[in-house]
CSV table of C-alpha atoms in Angstrom, one decimal:
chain,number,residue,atom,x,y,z
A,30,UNK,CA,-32.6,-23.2,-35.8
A,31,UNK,CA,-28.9,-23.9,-37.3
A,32,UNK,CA,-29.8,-21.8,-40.2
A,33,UNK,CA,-31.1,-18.9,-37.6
A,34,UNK,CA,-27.7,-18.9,-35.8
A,35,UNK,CA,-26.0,-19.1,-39.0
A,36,UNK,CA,-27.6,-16.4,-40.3
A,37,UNK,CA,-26.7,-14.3,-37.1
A,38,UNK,CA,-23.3,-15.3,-37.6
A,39,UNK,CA,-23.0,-14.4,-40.9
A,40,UNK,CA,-24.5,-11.2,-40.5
A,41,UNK,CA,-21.9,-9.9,-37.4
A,42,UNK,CA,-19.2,-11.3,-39.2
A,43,UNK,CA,-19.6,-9.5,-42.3
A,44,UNK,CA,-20.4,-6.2,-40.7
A,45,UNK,CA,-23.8,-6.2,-40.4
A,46,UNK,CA,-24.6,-6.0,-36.8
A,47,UNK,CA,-22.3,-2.9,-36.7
A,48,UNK,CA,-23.0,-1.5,-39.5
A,49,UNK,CA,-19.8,-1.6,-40.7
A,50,UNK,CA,-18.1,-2.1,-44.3
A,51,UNK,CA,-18.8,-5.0,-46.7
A,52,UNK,CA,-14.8,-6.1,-46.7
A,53,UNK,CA,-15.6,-9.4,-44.7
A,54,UNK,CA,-13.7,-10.8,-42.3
A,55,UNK,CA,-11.8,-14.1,-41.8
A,56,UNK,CA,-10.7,-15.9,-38.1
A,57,UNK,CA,-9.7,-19.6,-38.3
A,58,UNK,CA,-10.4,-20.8,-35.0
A,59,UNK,CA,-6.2,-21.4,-34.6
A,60,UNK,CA,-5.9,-17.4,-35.6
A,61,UNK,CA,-8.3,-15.8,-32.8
A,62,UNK,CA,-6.3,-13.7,-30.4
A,63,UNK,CA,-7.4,-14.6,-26.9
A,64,UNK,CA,-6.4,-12.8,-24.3
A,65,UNK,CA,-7.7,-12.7,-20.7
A,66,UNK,CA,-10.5,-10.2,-19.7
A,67,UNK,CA,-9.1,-7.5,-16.9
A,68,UNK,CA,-10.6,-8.7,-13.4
A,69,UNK,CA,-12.4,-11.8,-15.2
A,70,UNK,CA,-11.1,-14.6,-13.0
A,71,UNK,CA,-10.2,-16.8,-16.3
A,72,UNK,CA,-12.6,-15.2,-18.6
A,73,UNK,CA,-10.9,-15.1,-22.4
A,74,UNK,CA,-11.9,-12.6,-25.1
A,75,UNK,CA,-11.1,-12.8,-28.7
A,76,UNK,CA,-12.4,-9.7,-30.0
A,77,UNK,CA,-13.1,-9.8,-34.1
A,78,UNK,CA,-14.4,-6.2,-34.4
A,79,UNK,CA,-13.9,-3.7,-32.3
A,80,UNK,CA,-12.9,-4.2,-28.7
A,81,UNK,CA,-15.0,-5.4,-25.7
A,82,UNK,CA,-13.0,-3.6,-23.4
A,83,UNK,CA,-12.5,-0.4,-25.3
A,84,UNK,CA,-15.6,1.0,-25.5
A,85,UNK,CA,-18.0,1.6,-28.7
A,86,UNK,CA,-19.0,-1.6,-30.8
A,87,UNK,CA,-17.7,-5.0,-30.8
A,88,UNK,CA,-17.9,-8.3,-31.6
A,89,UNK,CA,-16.1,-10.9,-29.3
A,90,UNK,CA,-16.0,-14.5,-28.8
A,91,UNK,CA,-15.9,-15.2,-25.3
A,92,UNK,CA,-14.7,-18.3,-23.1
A,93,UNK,CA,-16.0,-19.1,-19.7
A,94,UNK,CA,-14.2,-21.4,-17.6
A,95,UNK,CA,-16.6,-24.4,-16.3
A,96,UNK,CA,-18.4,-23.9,-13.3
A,97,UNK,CA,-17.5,-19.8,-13.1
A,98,UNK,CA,-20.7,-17.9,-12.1
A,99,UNK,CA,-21.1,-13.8,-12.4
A,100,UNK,CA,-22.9,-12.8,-9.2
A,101,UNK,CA,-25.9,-10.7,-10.0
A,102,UNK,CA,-25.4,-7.8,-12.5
A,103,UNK,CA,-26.6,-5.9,-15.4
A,104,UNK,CA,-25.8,-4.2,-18.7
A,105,UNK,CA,-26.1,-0.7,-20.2
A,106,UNK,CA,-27.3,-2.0,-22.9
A,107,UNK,CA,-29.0,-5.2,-24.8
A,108,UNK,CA,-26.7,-8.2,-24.8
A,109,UNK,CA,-27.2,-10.8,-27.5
A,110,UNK,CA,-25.3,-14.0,-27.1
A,111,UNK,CA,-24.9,-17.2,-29.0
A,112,UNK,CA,-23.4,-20.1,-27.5
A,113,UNK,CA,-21.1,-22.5,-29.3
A,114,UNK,CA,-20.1,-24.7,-26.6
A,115,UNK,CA,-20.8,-25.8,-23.0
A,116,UNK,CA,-24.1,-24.5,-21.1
A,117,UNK,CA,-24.6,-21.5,-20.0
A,118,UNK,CA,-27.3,-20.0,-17.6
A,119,UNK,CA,-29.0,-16.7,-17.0
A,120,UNK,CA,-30.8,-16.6,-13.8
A,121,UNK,CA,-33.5,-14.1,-12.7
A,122,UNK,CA,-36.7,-13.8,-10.3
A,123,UNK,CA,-35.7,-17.4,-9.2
A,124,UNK,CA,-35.4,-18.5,-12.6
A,125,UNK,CA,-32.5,-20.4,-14.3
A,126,UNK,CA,-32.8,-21.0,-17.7
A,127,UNK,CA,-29.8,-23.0,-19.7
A,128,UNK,CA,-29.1,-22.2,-22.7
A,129,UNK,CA,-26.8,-25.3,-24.2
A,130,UNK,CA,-24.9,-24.8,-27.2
A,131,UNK,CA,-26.5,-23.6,-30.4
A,132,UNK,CA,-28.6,-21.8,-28.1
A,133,UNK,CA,-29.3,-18.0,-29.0
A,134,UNK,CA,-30.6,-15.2,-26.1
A,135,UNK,CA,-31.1,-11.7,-25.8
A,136,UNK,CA,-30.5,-10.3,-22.4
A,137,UNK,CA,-32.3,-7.1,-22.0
A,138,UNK,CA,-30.0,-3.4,-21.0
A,139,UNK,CA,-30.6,-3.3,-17.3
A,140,UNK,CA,-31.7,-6.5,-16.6
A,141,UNK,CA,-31.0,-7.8,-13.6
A,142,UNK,CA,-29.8,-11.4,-13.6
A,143,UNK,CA,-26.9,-13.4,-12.5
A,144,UNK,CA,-25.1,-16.0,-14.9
A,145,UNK,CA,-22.0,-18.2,-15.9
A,146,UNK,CA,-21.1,-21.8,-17.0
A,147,UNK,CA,-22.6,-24.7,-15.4
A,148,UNK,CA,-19.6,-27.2,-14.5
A,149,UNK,CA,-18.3,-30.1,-16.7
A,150,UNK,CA,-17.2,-27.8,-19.9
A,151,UNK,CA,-16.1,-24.7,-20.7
A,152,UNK,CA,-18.4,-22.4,-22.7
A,153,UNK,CA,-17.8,-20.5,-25.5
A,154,UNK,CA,-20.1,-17.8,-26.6
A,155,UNK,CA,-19.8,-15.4,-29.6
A,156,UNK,CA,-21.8,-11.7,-28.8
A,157,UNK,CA,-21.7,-8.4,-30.1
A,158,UNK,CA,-23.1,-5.0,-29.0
A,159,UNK,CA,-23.9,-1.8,-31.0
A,160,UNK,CA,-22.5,-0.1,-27.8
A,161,UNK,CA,-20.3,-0.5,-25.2
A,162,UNK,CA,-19.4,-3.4,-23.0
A,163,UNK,CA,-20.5,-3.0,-19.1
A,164,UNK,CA,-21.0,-5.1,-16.3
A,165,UNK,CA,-22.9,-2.9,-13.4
A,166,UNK,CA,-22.5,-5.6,-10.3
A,167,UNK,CA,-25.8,-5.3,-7.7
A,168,UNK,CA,-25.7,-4.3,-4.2
């Protein structure tokens, strides 16, 4: 499974999962530029490619406060997500499923589901879309 998510990793990092050029790419964890997300309630974004606020293809790692929960919503478009640390949940139909780090998921485009970080660490996930960031909240 380690060699999956490394793969993953390797392949966003060096372009792949945007198609972009083969000139690599290098963020020490001390060099990431976090910033908080507009409206995000303590949500940091450290984009590496592209910008998840921008619009058009990114790559972002992505820091949830422990114990912050996003109320049911969905996405214009497929989310994949690995996490790196913490445990994070995506809950639909009356399902929770936890995804602990090294974990890997695929949230589909208009899915609804509500999610966040369980309590007692912060999470840190690393996703990319082909497309544009978007959280649509439900009514």
């Amino acid at each position: 499974m380690l060699k999956t998510l490394a793969a993953i990793m390797a392949a966003c990092l060096s372009g792949g999962a945007l198609g972009g050029s083969s000139g690599g790419a290098s963020w020490p964890a001390d060099t990431l530029p976090w910033r908080g997300l507009p409206g995000g309630d303590g949500i940091q974004v450290a984009d590496v490619a592209g910008s998840l606020t921008a619009g058009g293809p990114y790559q972002a790692f992505v820091r949830f406060p422990a114990g912050r929960n996003n109320p049911p919503h969905t996405h214009g478009s497929d989310l994949p997500t690995v996490v790196l640390a913490g445990v994070f949940y995506a809950e639909a139909g009356g399902k929770r499923t936890l995804y602990p780090a090294g974990s890997y998921y695929l949230l589909p485009a208009e899915w609804p589901h509500a999610s966040g970080c369980l309590p007692g660490a912060d999470c840190l996930l690393f996703q990319f879309q082909r497309d544009r960031f978007d959280l649509k909240p439900l009514r």
